[in-house]
Amino acid sequence: MAPVVITLVSDGTRCLLARQSFFPKGMYSALAGFCDIGESLEETVRREVAEEVGLEVERLHYSASQHWPFPNSSLMIACHATVKPGQTEIQLNLRELEAASWFSHNEVAIALRRNNPYTQQQNRAFPFWLPPKFAIAHQLIKEWVEKPTRSTLPV
């Protein structure tokens, strides 16, 4: 089983969601990446956020974990991260991601309430949709919407 961090990044008022080219059209999610050998979870979060979107993590909060059987059995370790104030310019790594953007609390809250988002996305009813409820990324996003500011530990 391979450990993977999945991290929802926030600047305090918005959250950063991204998409990989193989995601279904319109789906955005939290950032994720495999832990390297000898690397702590905190180091992995800092490295993955820096590699994928060029941001520096200031604070980190563990949320939960989930076994994910696809493609080769991973342990998903979910975290919330806050970037340093004033350092929110995304530098997208196109080898890792297709797109990344900041989304407001209201935009994300509306996306969470949508029914059958994949079908509606195909009909262009709204600009983006989120992972399904069984995915830990959905849980991270829901936690952020329900409590957008939280007490966290410095990384």
PDB file of C-alpha atoms in Angstrom:
ATOM      1  CA  MET A   1       0.000   0.000   0.000  1.00  0.00           C
ATOM      2  CA  ALA A   2       1.447   3.358  -1.042  1.00  0.00           C
ATOM      3  CA  PRO A   3       0.884   6.470   1.145  1.00  0.00           C
ATOM      4  CA  VAL A   4      -0.566   9.465  -0.689  1.00  0.00           C
ATOM      5  CA  VAL A   5      -1.270  12.910   0.740  1.00  0.00           C
ATOM      6  CA  ILE A   6      -4.361  14.695  -0.476  1.00  0.00           C
ATOM      7  CA  THR A   7      -4.393  18.325   0.509  1.00  0.00           C
ATOM      8  CA  LEU A   8      -6.984  21.064   0.316  1.00  0.00           C
ATOM      9  CA  VAL A   9      -5.084  24.349   0.189  1.00  0.00           C
ATOM     10  CA  SER A  10      -6.682  27.570   1.448  1.00  0.00           C
ATOM     11  CA  ASP A  11      -5.626  31.191   1.659  1.00  0.00           C
ATOM     12  CA  GLY A  12      -8.058  31.799   4.512  1.00  0.00           C
ATOM     13  CA  THR A  13     -11.049  32.838   2.393  1.00  0.00           C
ATOM     14  CA  ARG A  14     -10.716  30.701  -0.762  1.00  0.00           C
ATOM     15  CA  CYS A  15      -9.677  27.150  -1.490  1.00  0.00           C
ATOM     16  CA  LEU A  16      -7.496  25.946  -4.316  1.00  0.00           C
ATOM     17  CA  LEU A  17      -8.901  23.193  -6.522  1.00  0.00           C
ATOM     18  CA  ALA A  18      -7.130  21.570  -9.436  1.00  0.00           C
ATOM     19  CA  ARG A  19      -7.707  19.085 -12.204  1.00  0.00           C
ATOM     20  CA  GLN A  20      -5.581  16.534 -13.964  1.00  0.00           C
ATOM     21  CA  SER A  21      -6.061  15.828 -17.660  1.00  0.00           C
ATOM     22  CA  PHE A  22      -7.522  12.364 -16.997  1.00  0.00           C
ATOM     23  CA  PHE A  23     -10.274  13.688 -14.662  1.00  0.00           C
ATOM     24  CA  PRO A  24     -13.803  13.667 -16.063  1.00  0.00           C
ATOM     25  CA  LYS A  25     -14.591  16.934 -17.827  1.00  0.00           C
ATOM     26  CA  GLY A  26     -15.181  19.781 -15.376  1.00  0.00           C
ATOM     27  CA  MET A  27     -14.165  17.921 -12.204  1.00  0.00           C
ATOM     28  CA  TYR A  28     -11.833  19.730  -9.793  1.00  0.00           C
ATOM     29  CA  SER A  29     -10.343  18.256  -6.644  1.00  0.00           C
ATOM     30  CA  ALA A  30      -7.731  18.727  -3.923  1.00  0.00           C
ATOM     31  CA  LEU A  31      -4.011  18.338  -4.682  1.00  0.00           C
ATOM     32  CA  ALA A  32      -2.534  14.854  -4.211  1.00  0.00           C
ATOM     33  CA  GLY A  33       0.792  13.123  -4.439  1.00  0.00           C
ATOM     34  CA  PHE A  34       2.730  10.067  -3.294  1.00  0.00           C
ATOM     35  CA  CYS A  35       5.059  10.201  -0.297  1.00  0.00           C
ATOM     36  CA  ASP A  36       8.701   9.654  -1.182  1.00  0.00           C
ATOM     37  CA  ILE A  37      10.746   7.123   0.783  1.00  0.00           C
ATOM     38  CA  GLY A  38      11.953   8.668   4.039  1.00  0.00           C
ATOM     39  CA  GLU A  39       9.643  11.674   3.711  1.00  0.00           C
ATOM     40  CA  SER A  40       7.235  12.744   6.461  1.00  0.00           C
ATOM     41  CA  LEU A  41       3.620  13.644   5.680  1.00  0.00           C
ATOM     42  CA  GLU A  42       4.394  17.302   6.375  1.00  0.00           C
ATOM     43  CA  GLU A  43       7.349  17.241   3.999  1.00  0.00           C
ATOM     44  CA  THR A  44       5.213  15.562   1.335  1.00  0.00           C
ATOM     45  CA  VAL A  45       2.473  18.191   1.628  1.00  0.00           C
ATOM     46  CA  ARG A  46       4.984  21.043   1.351  1.00  0.00           C
ATOM     47  CA  ARG A  47       6.741  19.416  -1.622  1.00  0.00           C
ATOM     48  CA  GLU A  48       3.585  18.487  -3.539  1.00  0.00           C
ATOM     49  CA  VAL A  49       1.972  21.919  -3.127  1.00  0.00           C
ATOM     50  CA  ALA A  50       5.208  23.611  -4.217  1.00  0.00           C
ATOM     51  CA  GLU A  51       5.703  21.239  -7.183  1.00  0.00           C
ATOM     52  CA  GLU A  52       2.130  21.374  -8.469  1.00  0.00           C
ATOM     53  CA  VAL A  53       1.137  25.021  -7.947  1.00  0.00           C
ATOM     54  CA  GLY A  54       4.261  26.851  -6.736  1.00  0.00           C
ATOM     55  CA  LEU A  55       2.856  27.828  -3.341  1.00  0.00           C
ATOM     56  CA  GLU A  56       4.471  27.673   0.105  1.00  0.00           C
ATOM     57  CA  VAL A  57       2.473  26.014   2.894  1.00  0.00           C
ATOM     58  CA  GLU A  58       2.431  27.891   6.187  1.00  0.00           C
ATOM     59  CA  ARG A  59       0.125  25.699   8.301  1.00  0.00           C
ATOM     60  CA  LEU A  60      -1.134  22.140   8.127  1.00  0.00           C
ATOM     61  CA  HIS A  61      -3.999  20.236   9.749  1.00  0.00           C
ATOM     62  CA  TYR A  62      -4.566  16.462   9.492  1.00  0.00           C
ATOM     63  CA  SER A  63      -8.150  15.476   8.696  1.00  0.00           C
ATOM     64  CA  ALA A  64      -8.579  11.739   8.020  1.00  0.00           C
ATOM     65  CA  SER A  65      -7.403   8.776   5.981  1.00  0.00           C
ATOM     66  CA  GLN A  66      -9.028   6.413   3.491  1.00  0.00           C
ATOM     67  CA  HIS A  67      -7.954   3.282   1.686  1.00  0.00           C
ATOM     68  CA  TRP A  68      -8.200   3.830  -2.083  1.00  0.00           C
ATOM     69  CA  PRO A  69      -7.981   0.659  -4.191  1.00  0.00           C
ATOM     70  CA  PHE A  70      -7.312   2.432  -7.517  1.00  0.00           C
ATOM     71  CA  PRO A  71      -5.022   1.989  -9.352  1.00  0.00           C
ATOM     72  CA  ASN A  72      -2.738  -0.031  -7.029  1.00  0.00           C
ATOM     73  CA  SER A  73      -4.013   0.300  -3.447  1.00  0.00           C
ATOM     74  CA  SER A  74      -3.121   3.571  -1.744  1.00  0.00           C
ATOM     75  CA  LEU A  75      -3.624   4.998   1.713  1.00  0.00           C
ATOM     76  CA  MET A  76      -5.002   8.505   1.194  1.00  0.00           C
ATOM     77  CA  ILE A  77      -3.979  10.841   4.039  1.00  0.00           C
ATOM     78  CA  ALA A  78      -6.135  13.957   3.983  1.00  0.00           C
ATOM     79  CA  CYS A  79      -4.880  17.351   5.180  1.00  0.00           C
ATOM     80  CA  HIS A  80      -5.902  20.982   5.131  1.00  0.00           C
ATOM     81  CA  ALA A  81      -3.107  23.447   4.398  1.00  0.00           C
ATOM     82  CA  THR A  82      -2.934  27.226   4.527  1.00  0.00           C
ATOM     83  CA  VAL A  83      -0.559  29.196   2.341  1.00  0.00           C
ATOM     84  CA  LYS A  84       1.426  32.198   3.507  1.00  0.00           C
ATOM     85  CA  PRO A  85      -0.522  35.473   3.371  1.00  0.00           C
ATOM     86  CA  GLY A  86      -0.037  37.400   0.158  1.00  0.00           C
ATOM     87  CA  GLN A  87       1.545  34.398  -1.568  1.00  0.00           C
ATOM     88  CA  THR A  88      -1.368  33.119  -3.603  1.00  0.00           C
ATOM     89  CA  GLU A  89      -0.184  33.423  -7.204  1.00  0.00           C
ATOM     90  CA  ILE A  90      -0.506  29.988  -8.790  1.00  0.00           C
ATOM     91  CA  GLN A  91       2.442  28.753 -10.851  1.00  0.00           C
ATOM     92  CA  LEU A  92       0.857  25.764 -12.555  1.00  0.00           C
ATOM     93  CA  ASN A  93       3.046  22.751 -13.300  1.00  0.00           C
ATOM     94  CA  LEU A  94       1.561  21.542 -16.601  1.00  0.00           C
ATOM     95  CA  ARG A  95       3.369  18.187 -16.277  1.00  0.00           C
ATOM     96  CA  GLU A  96       1.294  17.519 -13.137  1.00  0.00           C
ATOM     97  CA  LEU A  97      -1.975  19.415 -13.644  1.00  0.00           C
ATOM     98  CA  GLU A  98      -4.216  20.658 -16.418  1.00  0.00           C
ATOM     99  CA  ALA A  99      -5.650  23.548 -14.394  1.00  0.00           C
ATOM    100  CA  ALA A 100      -5.813  25.020 -10.884  1.00  0.00           C
ATOM    101  CA  SER A 101      -7.773  27.940  -9.532  1.00  0.00           C
ATOM    102  CA  TRP A 102      -8.911  29.627  -6.342  1.00  0.00           C
ATOM    103  CA  PHE A 103     -12.627  29.214  -5.572  1.00  0.00           C
ATOM    104  CA  SER A 104     -14.707  31.234  -3.110  1.00  0.00           C
ATOM    105  CA  HIS A 105     -16.534  29.689  -0.182  1.00  0.00           C
ATOM    106  CA  ASN A 106     -19.852  30.388  -1.930  1.00  0.00           C
ATOM    107  CA  GLU A 107     -18.783  28.782  -5.237  1.00  0.00           C
ATOM    108  CA  VAL A 108     -17.653  25.618  -3.459  1.00  0.00           C
ATOM    109  CA  ALA A 109     -20.740  25.475  -1.217  1.00  0.00           C
ATOM    110  CA  ILE A 110     -22.990  25.650  -4.293  1.00  0.00           C
ATOM    111  CA  ALA A 111     -20.962  22.911  -6.035  1.00  0.00           C
ATOM    112  CA  LEU A 112     -21.353  20.625  -2.986  1.00  0.00           C
ATOM    113  CA  ARG A 113     -25.149  20.975  -3.094  1.00  0.00           C
ATOM    114  CA  ARG A 114     -25.513  19.954  -6.741  1.00  0.00           C
ATOM    115  CA  ASN A 115     -27.289  16.706  -7.615  1.00  0.00           C
ATOM    116  CA  ASN A 116     -25.957  14.556 -10.445  1.00  0.00           C
ATOM    117  CA  PRO A 117     -23.131  16.983 -11.275  1.00  0.00           C
ATOM    118  CA  TYR A 118     -21.532  14.900 -14.039  1.00  0.00           C
ATOM    119  CA  THR A 119     -24.699  14.894 -16.166  1.00  0.00           C
ATOM    120  CA  GLN A 120     -25.307  18.594 -15.541  1.00  0.00           C
ATOM    121  CA  GLN A 121     -21.674  19.366 -16.423  1.00  0.00           C
ATOM    122  CA  GLN A 122     -22.119  17.649 -19.773  1.00  0.00           C
ATOM    123  CA  ASN A 123     -25.049  20.002 -20.405  1.00  0.00           C
ATOM    124  CA  ARG A 124     -22.865  22.988 -19.338  1.00  0.00           C
ATOM    125  CA  ALA A 125     -25.218  23.835 -16.471  1.00  0.00           C
ATOM    126  CA  PHE A 126     -22.294  25.012 -14.311  1.00  0.00           C
ATOM    127  CA  PRO A 127     -18.532  25.549 -14.625  1.00  0.00           C
ATOM    128  CA  PHE A 128     -17.107  22.825 -12.354  1.00  0.00           C
ATOM    129  CA  TRP A 129     -18.021  19.893 -10.146  1.00  0.00           C
ATOM    130  CA  LEU A 130     -16.420  18.090  -7.200  1.00  0.00           C
ATOM    131  CA  PRO A 131     -15.421  14.499  -6.401  1.00  0.00           C
ATOM    132  CA  PRO A 132     -18.197  12.103  -5.310  1.00  0.00           C
ATOM    133  CA  LYS A 133     -19.221  11.758  -1.659  1.00  0.00           C
ATOM    134  CA  PHE A 134     -17.340   8.473  -1.149  1.00  0.00           C
ATOM    135  CA  ALA A 135     -13.981  10.136  -1.967  1.00  0.00           C
ATOM    136  CA  ILE A 136     -11.911  11.644   0.833  1.00  0.00           C
ATOM    137  CA  ALA A 137     -11.388  14.737  -1.343  1.00  0.00           C
ATOM    138  CA  HIS A 138     -15.136  15.391  -1.043  1.00  0.00           C
ATOM    139  CA  GLN A 139     -14.843  15.147   2.749  1.00  0.00           C
ATOM    140  CA  LEU A 140     -11.958  17.651   2.810  1.00  0.00           C
ATOM    141  CA  ILE A 141     -13.900  20.115   0.676  1.00  0.00           C
ATOM    142  CA  LYS A 142     -17.046  19.679   2.787  1.00  0.00           C
ATOM    143  CA  GLU A 143     -15.061  20.263   6.003  1.00  0.00           C
ATOM    144  CA  TRP A 144     -13.629  23.472   4.558  1.00  0.00           C
ATOM    145  CA  VAL A 145     -17.081  24.755   3.568  1.00  0.00           C
ATOM    146  CA  GLU A 146     -18.499  23.943   7.003  1.00  0.00           C
ATOM    147  CA  LYS A 147     -15.541  25.471   8.874  1.00  0.00           C
ATOM    148  CA  PRO A 148     -13.410  27.564   6.495  1.00  0.00           C
ATOM    149  CA  THR A 149     -11.048  28.846   9.188  1.00  0.00           C
ATOM    150  CA  ARG A 150      -9.474  26.424  11.607  1.00  0.00           C
ATOM    151  CA  SER A 151      -6.717  26.272  14.162  1.00  0.00           C
ATOM    152  CA  THR A 152      -3.691  24.677  12.549  1.00  0.00           C
ATOM    153  CA  LEU A 153      -0.121  23.883  13.417  1.00  0.00           C
ATOM    154  CA  PRO A 154       2.852  25.476  11.688  1.00  0.00           C
ATOM    155  CA  VAL A 155       4.581  23.140   9.261  1.00  0.00           C
TER     156      VAL A 155
END
